Coordinates of C-alpha atoms and ligand atoms in Angstrom, one line a residue:
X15 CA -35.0 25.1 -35.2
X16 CA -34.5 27.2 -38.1
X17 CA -31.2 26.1 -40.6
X18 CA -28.7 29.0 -39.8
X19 CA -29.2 27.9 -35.9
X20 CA -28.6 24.2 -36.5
X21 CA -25.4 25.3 -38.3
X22 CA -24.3 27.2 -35.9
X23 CA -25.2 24.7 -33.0
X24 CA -23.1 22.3 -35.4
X25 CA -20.1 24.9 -36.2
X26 CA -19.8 25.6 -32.2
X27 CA -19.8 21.3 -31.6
X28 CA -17.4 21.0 -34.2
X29 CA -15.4 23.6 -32.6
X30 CA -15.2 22.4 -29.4
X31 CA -14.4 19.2 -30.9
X32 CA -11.3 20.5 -32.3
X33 CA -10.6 22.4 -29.5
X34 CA -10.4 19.0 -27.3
X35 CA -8.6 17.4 -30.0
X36 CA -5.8 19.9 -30.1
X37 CA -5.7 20.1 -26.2
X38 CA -4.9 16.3 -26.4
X39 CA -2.6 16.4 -29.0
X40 CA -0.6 19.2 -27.0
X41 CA -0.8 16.7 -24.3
X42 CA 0.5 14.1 -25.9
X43 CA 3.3 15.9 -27.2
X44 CA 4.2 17.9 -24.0
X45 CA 4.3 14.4 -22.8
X46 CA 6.3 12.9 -24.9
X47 CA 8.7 15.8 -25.0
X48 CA 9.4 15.3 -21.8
X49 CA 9.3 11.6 -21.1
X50 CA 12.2 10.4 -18.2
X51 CA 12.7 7.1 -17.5
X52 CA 11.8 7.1 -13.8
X53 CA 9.0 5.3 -11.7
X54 CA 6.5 7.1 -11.0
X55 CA 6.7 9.5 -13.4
X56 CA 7.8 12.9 -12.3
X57 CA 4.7 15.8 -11.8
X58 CA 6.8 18.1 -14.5
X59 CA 10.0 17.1 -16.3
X60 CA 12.1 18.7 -19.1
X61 CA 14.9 17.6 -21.6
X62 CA 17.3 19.6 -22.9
X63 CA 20.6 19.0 -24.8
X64 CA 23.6 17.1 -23.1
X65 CA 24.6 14.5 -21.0
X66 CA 26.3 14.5 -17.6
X67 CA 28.8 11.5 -17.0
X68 CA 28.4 9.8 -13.7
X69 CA 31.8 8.1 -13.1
X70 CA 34.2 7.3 -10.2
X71 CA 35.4 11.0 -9.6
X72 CA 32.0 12.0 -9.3
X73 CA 32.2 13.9 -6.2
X74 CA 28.9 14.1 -4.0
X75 CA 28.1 16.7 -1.2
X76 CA 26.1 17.7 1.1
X77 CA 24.8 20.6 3.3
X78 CA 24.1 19.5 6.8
X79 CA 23.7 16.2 8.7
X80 CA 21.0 14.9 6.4
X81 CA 22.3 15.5 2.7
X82 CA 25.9 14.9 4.0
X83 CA 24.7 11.5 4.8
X84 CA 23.2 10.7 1.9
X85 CA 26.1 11.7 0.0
X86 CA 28.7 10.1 1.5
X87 CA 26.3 6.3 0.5
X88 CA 26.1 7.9 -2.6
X89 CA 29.4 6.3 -3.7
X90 CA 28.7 3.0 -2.4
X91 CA 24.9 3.3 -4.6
X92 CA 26.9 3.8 -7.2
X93 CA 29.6 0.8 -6.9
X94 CA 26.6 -1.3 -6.2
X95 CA 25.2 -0.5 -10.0
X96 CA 28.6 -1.6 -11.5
X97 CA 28.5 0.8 -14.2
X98 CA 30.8 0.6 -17.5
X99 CA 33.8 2.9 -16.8
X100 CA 34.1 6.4 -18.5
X101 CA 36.7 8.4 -18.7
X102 CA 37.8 10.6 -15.6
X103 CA 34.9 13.2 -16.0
X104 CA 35.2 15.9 -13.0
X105 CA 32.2 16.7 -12.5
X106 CA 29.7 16.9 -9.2
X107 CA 26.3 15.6 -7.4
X108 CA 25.1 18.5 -4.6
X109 CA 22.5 17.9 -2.3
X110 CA 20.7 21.0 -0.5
X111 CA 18.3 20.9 2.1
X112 CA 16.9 24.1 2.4
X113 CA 13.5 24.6 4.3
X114 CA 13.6 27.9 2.8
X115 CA 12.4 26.6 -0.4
X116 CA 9.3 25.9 0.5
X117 CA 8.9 23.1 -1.8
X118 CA 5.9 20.9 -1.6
X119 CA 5.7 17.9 1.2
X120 CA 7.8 15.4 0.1
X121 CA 8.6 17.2 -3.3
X122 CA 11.9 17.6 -4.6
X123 CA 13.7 19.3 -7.8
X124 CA 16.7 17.2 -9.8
X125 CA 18.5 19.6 -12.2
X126 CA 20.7 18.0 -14.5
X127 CA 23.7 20.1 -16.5
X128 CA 26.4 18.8 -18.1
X129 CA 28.6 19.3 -14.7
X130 CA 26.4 19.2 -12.0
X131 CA 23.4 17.2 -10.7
X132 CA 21.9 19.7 -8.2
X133 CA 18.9 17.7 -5.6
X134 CA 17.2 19.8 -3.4
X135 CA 14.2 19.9 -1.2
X136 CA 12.9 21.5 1.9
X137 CA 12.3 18.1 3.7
X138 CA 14.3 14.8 4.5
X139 CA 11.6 13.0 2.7
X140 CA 11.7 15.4 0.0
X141 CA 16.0 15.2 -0.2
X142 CA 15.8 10.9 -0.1
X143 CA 13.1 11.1 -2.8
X144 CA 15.6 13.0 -5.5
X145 CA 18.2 10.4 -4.3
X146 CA 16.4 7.9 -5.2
X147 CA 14.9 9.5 -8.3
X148 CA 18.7 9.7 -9.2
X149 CA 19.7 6.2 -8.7
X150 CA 17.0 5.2 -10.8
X151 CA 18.3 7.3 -13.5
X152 CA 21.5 6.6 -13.4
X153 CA 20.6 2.9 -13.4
X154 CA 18.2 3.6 -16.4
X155 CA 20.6 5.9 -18.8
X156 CA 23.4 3.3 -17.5
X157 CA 25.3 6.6 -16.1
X158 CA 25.2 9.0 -19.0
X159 CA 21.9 11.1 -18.0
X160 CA 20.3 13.9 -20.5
X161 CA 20.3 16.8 -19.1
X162 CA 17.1 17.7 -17.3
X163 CA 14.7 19.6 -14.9
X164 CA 12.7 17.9 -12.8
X165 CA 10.2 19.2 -10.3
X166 CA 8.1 16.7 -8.6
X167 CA 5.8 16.0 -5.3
X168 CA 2.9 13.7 -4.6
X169 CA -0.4 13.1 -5.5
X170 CA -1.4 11.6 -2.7
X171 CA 0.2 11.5 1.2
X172 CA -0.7 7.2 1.5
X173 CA 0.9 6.0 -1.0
X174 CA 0.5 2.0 0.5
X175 CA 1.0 -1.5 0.4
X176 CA -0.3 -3.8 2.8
X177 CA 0.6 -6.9 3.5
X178 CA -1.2 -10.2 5.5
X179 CA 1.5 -12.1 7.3
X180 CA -1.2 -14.0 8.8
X181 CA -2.2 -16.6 5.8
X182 CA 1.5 -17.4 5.2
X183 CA 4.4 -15.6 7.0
X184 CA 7.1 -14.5 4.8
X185 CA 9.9 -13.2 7.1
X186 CA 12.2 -10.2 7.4
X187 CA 14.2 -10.8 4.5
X188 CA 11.1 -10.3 2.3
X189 CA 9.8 -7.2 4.6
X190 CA 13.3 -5.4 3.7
X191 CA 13.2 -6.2 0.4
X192 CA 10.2 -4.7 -0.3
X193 CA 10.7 -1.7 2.1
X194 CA 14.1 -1.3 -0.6
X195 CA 11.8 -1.6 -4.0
X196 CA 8.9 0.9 -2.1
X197 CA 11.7 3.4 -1.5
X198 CA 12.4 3.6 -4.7
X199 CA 8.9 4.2 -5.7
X200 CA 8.7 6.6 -3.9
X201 CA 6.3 4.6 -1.8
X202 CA 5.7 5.7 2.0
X203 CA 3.2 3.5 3.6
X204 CA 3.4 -0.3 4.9
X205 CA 0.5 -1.6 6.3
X206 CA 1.1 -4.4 8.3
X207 CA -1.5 -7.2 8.4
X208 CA -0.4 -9.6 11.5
X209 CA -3.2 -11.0 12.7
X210 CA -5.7 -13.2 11.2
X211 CA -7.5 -16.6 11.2
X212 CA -4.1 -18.7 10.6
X213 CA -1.7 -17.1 12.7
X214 CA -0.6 -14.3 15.3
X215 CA 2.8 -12.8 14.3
X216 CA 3.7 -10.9 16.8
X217 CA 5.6 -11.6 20.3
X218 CA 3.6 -9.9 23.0
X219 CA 5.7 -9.9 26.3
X220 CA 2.5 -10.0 28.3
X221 CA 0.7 -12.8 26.6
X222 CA 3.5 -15.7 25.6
X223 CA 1.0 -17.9 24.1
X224 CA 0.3 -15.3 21.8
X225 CA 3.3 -16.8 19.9
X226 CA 3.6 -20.1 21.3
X227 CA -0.3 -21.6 20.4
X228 CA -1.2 -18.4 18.0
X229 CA 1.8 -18.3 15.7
X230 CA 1.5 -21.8 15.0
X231 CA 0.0 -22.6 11.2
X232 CA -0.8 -20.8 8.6
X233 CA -3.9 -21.0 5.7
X234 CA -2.6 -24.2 4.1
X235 CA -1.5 -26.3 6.7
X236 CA -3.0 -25.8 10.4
X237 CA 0.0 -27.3 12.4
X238 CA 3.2 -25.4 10.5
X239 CA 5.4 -24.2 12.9
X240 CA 5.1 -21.4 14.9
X241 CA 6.4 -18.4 12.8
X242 CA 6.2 -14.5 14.2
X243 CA 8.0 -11.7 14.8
X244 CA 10.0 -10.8 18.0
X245 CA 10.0 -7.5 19.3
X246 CA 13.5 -6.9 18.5
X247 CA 12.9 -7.5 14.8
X248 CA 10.0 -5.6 14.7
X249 CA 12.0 -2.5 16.4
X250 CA 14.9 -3.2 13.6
X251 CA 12.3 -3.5 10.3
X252 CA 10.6 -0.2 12.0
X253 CA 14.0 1.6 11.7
X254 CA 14.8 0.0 8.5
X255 CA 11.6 1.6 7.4
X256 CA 12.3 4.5 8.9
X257 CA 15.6 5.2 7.5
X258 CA 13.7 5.2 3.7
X259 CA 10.6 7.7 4.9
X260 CA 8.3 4.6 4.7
X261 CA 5.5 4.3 7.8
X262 CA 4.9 1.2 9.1
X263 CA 0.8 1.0 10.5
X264 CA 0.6 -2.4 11.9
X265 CA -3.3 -4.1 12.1
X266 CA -4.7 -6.0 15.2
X267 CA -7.9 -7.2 13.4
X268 CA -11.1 -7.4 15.9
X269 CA -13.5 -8.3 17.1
X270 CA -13.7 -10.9 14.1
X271 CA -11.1 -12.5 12.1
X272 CA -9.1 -13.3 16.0
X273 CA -9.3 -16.7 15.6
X274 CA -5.5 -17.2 16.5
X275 CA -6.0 -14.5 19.6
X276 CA -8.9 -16.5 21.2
X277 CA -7.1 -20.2 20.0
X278 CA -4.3 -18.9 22.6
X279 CA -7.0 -17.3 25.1
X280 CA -10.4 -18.9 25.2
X281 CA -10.9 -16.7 27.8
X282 CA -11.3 -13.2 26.0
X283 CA -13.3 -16.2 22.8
X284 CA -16.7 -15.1 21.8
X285 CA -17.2 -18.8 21.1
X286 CA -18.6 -20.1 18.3
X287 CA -18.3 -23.6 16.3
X288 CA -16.7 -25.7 13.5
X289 CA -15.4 -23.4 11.0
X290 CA -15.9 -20.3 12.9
X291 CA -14.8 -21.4 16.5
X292 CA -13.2 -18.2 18.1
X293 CA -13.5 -16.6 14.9
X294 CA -14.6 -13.2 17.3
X295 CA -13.6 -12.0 20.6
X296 CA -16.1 -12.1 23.3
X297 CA -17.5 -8.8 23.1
X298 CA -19.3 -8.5 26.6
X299 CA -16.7 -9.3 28.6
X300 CA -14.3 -6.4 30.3
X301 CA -11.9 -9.3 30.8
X302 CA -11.6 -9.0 26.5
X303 CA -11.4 -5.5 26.6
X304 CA -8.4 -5.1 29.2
X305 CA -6.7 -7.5 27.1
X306 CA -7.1 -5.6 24.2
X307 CA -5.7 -2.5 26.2
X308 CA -2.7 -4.3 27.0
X309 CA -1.9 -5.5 23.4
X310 CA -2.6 -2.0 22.1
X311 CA 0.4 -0.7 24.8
X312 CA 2.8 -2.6 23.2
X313 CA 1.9 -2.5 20.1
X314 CA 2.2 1.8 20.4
X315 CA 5.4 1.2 21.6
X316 CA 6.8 -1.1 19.1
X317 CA 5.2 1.4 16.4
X318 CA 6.1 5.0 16.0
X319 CA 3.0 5.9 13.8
X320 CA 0.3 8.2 14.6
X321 CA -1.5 5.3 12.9
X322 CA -3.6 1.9 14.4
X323 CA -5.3 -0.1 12.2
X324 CA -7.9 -2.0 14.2
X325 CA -9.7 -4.1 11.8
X326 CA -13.0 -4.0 11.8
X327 CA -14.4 -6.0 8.6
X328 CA -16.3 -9.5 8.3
X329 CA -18.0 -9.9 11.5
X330 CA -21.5 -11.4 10.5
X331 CA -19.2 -14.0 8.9
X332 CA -18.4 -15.9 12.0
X333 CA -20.5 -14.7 15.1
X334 CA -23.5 -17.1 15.0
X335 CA -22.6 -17.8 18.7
X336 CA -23.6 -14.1 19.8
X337 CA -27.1 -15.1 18.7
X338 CA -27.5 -17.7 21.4
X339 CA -25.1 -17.1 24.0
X340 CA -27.6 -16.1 26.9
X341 CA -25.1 -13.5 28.4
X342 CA -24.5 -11.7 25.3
X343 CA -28.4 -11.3 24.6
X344 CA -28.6 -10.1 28.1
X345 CA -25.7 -7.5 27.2
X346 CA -27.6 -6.2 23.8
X347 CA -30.0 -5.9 26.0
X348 CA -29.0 -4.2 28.7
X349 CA -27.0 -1.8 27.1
X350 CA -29.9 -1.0 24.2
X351 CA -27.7 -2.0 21.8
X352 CA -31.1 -2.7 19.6
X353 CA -28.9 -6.7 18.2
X354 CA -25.8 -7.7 17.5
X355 CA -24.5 -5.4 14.4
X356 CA -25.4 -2.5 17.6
X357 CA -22.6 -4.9 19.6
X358 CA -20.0 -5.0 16.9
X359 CA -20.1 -0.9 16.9
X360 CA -20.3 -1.1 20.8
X361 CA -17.2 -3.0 20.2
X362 CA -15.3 -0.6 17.7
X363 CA -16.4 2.6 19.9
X364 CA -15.0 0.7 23.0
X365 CA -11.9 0.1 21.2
X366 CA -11.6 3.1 19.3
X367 CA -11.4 5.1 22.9
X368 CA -8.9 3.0 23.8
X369 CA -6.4 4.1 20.8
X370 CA -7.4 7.3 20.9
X371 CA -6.3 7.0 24.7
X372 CA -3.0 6.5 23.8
X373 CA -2.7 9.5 21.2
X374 CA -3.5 7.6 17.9
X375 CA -5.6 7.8 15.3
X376 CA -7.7 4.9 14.2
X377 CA -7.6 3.3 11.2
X378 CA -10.8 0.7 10.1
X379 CA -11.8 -0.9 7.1
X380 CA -14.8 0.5 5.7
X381 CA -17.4 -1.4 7.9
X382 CA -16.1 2.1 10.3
X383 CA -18.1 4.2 8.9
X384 CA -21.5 2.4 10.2
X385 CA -19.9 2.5 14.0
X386 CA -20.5 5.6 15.4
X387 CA -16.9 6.5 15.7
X388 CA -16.3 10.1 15.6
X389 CA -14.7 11.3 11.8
X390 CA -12.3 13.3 13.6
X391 CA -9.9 10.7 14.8
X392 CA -10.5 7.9 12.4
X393 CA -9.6 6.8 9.1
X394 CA -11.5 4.8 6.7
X395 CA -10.6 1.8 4.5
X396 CA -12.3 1.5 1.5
X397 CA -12.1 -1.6 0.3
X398 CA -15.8 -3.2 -0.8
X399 CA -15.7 -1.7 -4.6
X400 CA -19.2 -3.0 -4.7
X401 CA -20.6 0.0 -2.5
X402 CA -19.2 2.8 -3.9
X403 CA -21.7 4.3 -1.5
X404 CA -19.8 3.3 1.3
X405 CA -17.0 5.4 0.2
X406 CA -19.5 8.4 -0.2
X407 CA -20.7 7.8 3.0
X408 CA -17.4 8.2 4.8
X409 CA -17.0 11.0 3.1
X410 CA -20.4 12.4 3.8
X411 CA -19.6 12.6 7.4
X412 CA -16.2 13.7 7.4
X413 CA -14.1 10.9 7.8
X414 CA -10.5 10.5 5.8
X415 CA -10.5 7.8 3.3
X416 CA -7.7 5.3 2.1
X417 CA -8.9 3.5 -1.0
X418 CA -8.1 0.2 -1.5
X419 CA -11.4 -1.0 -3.7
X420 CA -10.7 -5.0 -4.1
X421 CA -10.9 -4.4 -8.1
X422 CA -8.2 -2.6 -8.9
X423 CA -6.3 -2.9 -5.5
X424 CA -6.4 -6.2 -4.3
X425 CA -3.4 -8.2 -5.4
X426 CA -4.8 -11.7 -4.4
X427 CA -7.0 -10.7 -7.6
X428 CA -4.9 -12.1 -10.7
X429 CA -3.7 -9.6 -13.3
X430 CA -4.1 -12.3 -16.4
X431 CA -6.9 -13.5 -17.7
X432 CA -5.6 -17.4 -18.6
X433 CA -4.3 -17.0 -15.1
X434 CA -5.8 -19.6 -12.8
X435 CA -4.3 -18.7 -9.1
X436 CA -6.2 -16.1 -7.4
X437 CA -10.1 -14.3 -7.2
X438 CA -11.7 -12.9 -10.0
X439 CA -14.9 -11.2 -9.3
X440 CA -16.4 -9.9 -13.0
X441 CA -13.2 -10.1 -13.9
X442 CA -9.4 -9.5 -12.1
X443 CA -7.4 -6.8 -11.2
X444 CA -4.5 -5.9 -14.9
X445 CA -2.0 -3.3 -14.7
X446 CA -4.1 -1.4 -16.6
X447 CA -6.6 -1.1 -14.7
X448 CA -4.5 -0.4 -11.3
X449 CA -2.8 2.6 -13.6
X450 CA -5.8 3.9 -14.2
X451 CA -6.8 4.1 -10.7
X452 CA -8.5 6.6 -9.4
X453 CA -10.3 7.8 -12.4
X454 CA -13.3 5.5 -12.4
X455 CA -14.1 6.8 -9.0
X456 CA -13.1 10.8 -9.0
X457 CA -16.8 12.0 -9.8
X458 CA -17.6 10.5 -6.4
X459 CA -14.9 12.5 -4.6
X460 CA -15.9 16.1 -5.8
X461 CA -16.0 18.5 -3.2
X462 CA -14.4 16.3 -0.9
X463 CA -10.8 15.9 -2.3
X464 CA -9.0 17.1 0.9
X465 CA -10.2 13.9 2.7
X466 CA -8.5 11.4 0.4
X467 CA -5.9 10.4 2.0
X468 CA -4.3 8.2 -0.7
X469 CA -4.6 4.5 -1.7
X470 CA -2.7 1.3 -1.3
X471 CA -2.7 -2.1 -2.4
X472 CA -3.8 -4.6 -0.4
X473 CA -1.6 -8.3 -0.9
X474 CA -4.0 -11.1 0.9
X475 CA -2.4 -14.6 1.0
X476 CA -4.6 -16.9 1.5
X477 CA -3.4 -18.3 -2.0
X478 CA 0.2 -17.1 -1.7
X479 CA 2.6 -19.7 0.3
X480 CA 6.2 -18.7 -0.4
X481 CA 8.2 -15.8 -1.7
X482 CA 8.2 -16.5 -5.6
X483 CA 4.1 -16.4 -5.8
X484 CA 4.1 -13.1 -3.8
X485 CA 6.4 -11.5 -6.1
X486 CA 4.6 -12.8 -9.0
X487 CA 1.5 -11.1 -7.9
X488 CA 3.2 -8.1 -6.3
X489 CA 5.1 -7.1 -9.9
X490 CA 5.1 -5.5 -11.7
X491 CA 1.4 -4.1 -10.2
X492 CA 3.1 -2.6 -7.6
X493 CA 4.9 0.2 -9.9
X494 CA 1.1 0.6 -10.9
X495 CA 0.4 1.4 -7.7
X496 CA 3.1 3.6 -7.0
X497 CA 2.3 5.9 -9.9
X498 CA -1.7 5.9 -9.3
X499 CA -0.8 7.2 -5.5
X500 CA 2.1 9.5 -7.1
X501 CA 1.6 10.8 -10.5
X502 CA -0.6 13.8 -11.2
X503 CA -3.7 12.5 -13.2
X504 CA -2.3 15.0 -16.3
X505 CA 1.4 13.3 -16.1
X506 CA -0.4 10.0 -16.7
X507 CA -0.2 8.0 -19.9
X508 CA -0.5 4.6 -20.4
X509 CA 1.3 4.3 -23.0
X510 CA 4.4 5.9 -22.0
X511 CA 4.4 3.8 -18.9
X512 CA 4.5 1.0 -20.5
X513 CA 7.3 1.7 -23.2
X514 CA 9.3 2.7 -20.2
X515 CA 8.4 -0.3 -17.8
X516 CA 11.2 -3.2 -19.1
X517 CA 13.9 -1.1 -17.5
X518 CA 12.0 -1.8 -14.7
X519 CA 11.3 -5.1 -14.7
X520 CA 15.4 -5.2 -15.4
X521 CA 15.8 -3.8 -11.8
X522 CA 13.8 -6.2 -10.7
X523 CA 15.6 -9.1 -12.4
X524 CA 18.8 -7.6 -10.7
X525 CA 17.0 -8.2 -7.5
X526 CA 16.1 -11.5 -7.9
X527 CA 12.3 -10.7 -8.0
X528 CA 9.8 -13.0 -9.8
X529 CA 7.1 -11.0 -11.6
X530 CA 4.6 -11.4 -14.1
X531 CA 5.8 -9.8 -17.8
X532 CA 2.9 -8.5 -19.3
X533 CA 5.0 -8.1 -22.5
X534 CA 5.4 -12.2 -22.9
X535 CA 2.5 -13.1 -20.7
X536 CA 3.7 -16.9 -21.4
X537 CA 7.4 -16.7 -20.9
X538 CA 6.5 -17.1 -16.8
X539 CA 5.0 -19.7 -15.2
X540 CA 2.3 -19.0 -12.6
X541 CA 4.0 -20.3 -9.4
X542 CA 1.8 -22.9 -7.9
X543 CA 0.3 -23.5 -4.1
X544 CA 0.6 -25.8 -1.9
X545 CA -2.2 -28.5 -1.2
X546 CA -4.9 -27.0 1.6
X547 CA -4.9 -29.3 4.6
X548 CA -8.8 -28.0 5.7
X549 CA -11.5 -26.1 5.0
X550 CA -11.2 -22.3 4.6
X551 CA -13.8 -19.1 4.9
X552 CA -14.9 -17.9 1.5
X553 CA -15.2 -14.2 2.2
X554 CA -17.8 -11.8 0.2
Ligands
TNX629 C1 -11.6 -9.7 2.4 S1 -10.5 -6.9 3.0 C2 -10.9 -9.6 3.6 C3 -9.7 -10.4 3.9 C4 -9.5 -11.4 2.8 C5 -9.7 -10.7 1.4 C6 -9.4 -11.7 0.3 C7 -11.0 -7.3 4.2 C8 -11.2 -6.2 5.0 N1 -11.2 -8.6 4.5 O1 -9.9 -11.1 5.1 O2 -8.2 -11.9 2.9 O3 -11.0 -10.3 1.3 O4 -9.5 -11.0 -0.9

């Protein structure tokens, strides 16, 4: 290469070296500029100059049912906050719902002026989202908030957290509390994980010992009273949920990890010994599958959703039996099912005809995507980070996909490293990393955006006994969450969310919540476990 070439070639790298420099730096400033304390941060924001007073003649109003009613608990939000009194400002909060708009889903805009605080949106979701956006603010600028313009919508439409009521059971109280904190982030998603090894936890009219043998222990002690939801308090945490645009998808996980189904019900029991007795349901049987039917019928009409999460994950763990049970040989057989991974997705295609039977779409941890279910009505789990190519996979053939790798997402992972409770697997699961979430994975997406749903945290709690521990390992990761499933990837800084994240942790001090402070990683102890009364599975 002659010399004026190689300066050029140099001259053009240094150039578009600059260039990137000075498109961060803009970034960073724009950024800055318009930094609001809310969680998750807003897609756009802007400051200007002024405040507006929120104070006890603050009027709020409404147009139509929906806004009307917000308003009118608007005064009560604010009593709630006890903020320091200012002098009689008059000035007013308006809430418009307008389909005319034509806002994004869910999206909202939150003007402030010096008089007026004007939410609108084109959807309920969208309206309750500015509310909330506003009671956050108002708690953060402790009533005197700059004037702004906000205009904000999702990332992503799953913006989850799931939680396994199976290990240990935590109760209603919790559920609604959470449901409260995921409302304010803007969270929309619970996924309900209420069956498992340890425990059923769900009253099923049709099969009472469901709830009198299956509800009884949990992961650390085998013989703890039977704890579970009734239908009735499933119908009134559904409409809690509701009322705060949050989904619940409840999971029935087959055919493995049914241990407390086939405890109740030898019956529908694929068998098995020690460790793994009834760990599966018998998959041959039609006697298994009409039970299944009959669970799924009142589980659809506990739960609104369009959504049925039906397991799917972990069944070479615990079905040695299906090896050596005559009849089941005789089944692969028969039906050509080539062995027994061809029976688990004889299994999942049985089942998955069921739900889609009674108007649902499925929803399967990642194992789906081997089954030979058809793309169109199921949903995919991702959840082994480990095979990123099972995630490509699903998204080869069509299917929609929920991420929720264990590293970042799990939140049995612990977020320290001198923290001792909880996996590690080359290392644990920060707040960093969670905020960082999805970008070590985009590349693999490209082309295929449309099909990602969103992404969800998943709380396993095998290790978690009581309510103190599950907040610990819940908080603050959970805002983490919240703003990886919310925040556009160029509202995102770190930094900034970290600056901003005390006020948070203050909300959650006003709530009574145990977290981890990642600012005095000492200050907190790591709540302890309980003693384990036997021997438990150690999953991959
Ligand atoms: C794997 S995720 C499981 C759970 C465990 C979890 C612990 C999945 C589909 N199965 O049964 O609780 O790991 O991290």
């Amino acid at each position: 290469m002659g010399s004026l070439s190689k300066k050029n070639a140099y001259l053009c790298t240094m150039m578009k070296k600059i260039t990137l420099t000075l498109a961060l730096l803009t970034q960073c400033v724009v950024l800055l500029f318009s930094q609001v304390n809310l969680f998750p941060t807003p897609a756009t924001a802007f400051r200007g100059r002024g405040v507006f007073y929120v104070n006890k003649h603050t009027l709020a109003e409404g147009n139509g049912d929906y806004a009307a009613q917000l308003a009118a608990g608007w005064a009560e939000s604010i009593n709630a906050l006890g903020l320091p009194e200012h002098d009689a400002v008059k000035n007013r909060v308006r809430l418009n719902l307008n389909k005319e708009l034509n806002l994004k889903k869910e999206g909202y805009t939150l003007t402030v002026s010096s008089e007026e605080v004007l939410l609108e949106a084109s959807s309920e979701s969208g309206l309750f989202y500015a509310n909330e956006a506003l009671l956050q603010l108002i708690r953060f600028y402790k009533g005197v908030l700059p004037v702004l313009r906000i205009n904000d919508y999702p990332r992503y439409e799953w913006r989850g957290f799931m939680l396994d009521e199976s290990r240990h059971f935590f109760g209603k109280e919790t559920v609604k509390q959470y449901l409260d904190v995921m409302a304010s982030l803007r969270m929309n998603v619970l996924h309900w994980h209420l069956t498992d090894e340890p425990g059923w936890r769900i009253e099923i009219k049709r099969y009472p010992k469901l709830t009198t043998v299956g509800a009884v222990g949990n992961y650390h002690d085998p013989n703890a009273t039977a704890a579970f939801y009734t239908q009735e308090d499933i119908k009134e945490i559904v409409a809690y949920a509701a009322e705060r645009h949050i989904m619940i998808v409840p999971e029935f996980d087959m055919p493995g990890h049914a241990t407390a189904v086939c405890r109740a019900y030898p019956e529908v029991s694929g068998g098995g010994e020690g460790r793994w007795q009834h760990f599966t349901f018998h998959p041959c049987k039609d006697e298994t599958y009409e039970f299944i039917n009959n669970i799924l019928d009142e589980l659809v009409a506990l739960f609104p959703s369009p959504y049925i999460h039906i397991g799917g994950d972990e069944v070479h763990y615990g079905n040695r039996s299906w090896f050596t049970d005559p009849d089941i040989q005789q089944f692969i057989k028969d039906k050509d099912l080539k062995n027994e991974v061809g029976l688990e997705h004889y299994f999942i295609r049985r089942v998955a005809a069921m739900v889609a039977a009674k108007g649902k779409t499925l929803v399967g941890w990642d194992e789906l995507v081997d089954a030979g279910v058809s793309p169109a009505r199921a949903v995919v789990m991702w959840w082994r980070h480990d095979r990123r190519s099972q995630l490509v996979k699903a998204l080869e053939q069509g299917f929609r996909v929920i991420m929720t790798p264990r590293r970042p997402l799990y939140g049995d992972f612990v977020q320290y490293g001198t923290h001792k409770i909880g996996r590690f697997w080359n290392g644990y699961n920060p707040v960093e990393d969670i905020y960082r979430f999805p970008d070590p994975v985009v590349h693999l997406m490209k082309g295929c955006e449309d099909q990602i749903m969103g992404l969800q945290m998943s709380m396993w709690t095998e290790r978690i006994a009581d309510k103190k521990r599950l907040d610990y390992m819940v908080f603050p990761r959970l805002v983490a969450v919240a703003e990886s499933g919310w925040t556009p990837a160029k509202a995102k800084e770190y930094s900034l969310f970290m600056q901003k994240l005390p006020l948070f942790l203050n909300y959650l001090d006003s709530k009574n919540i145990y977290y981890f402070n990642p600012f005095h990683p000492d200050a907190r102890l790591e709540p302890a476990e309980p003693a384990k009364k036997e021997d438990v599975l150690q999953d991959g």
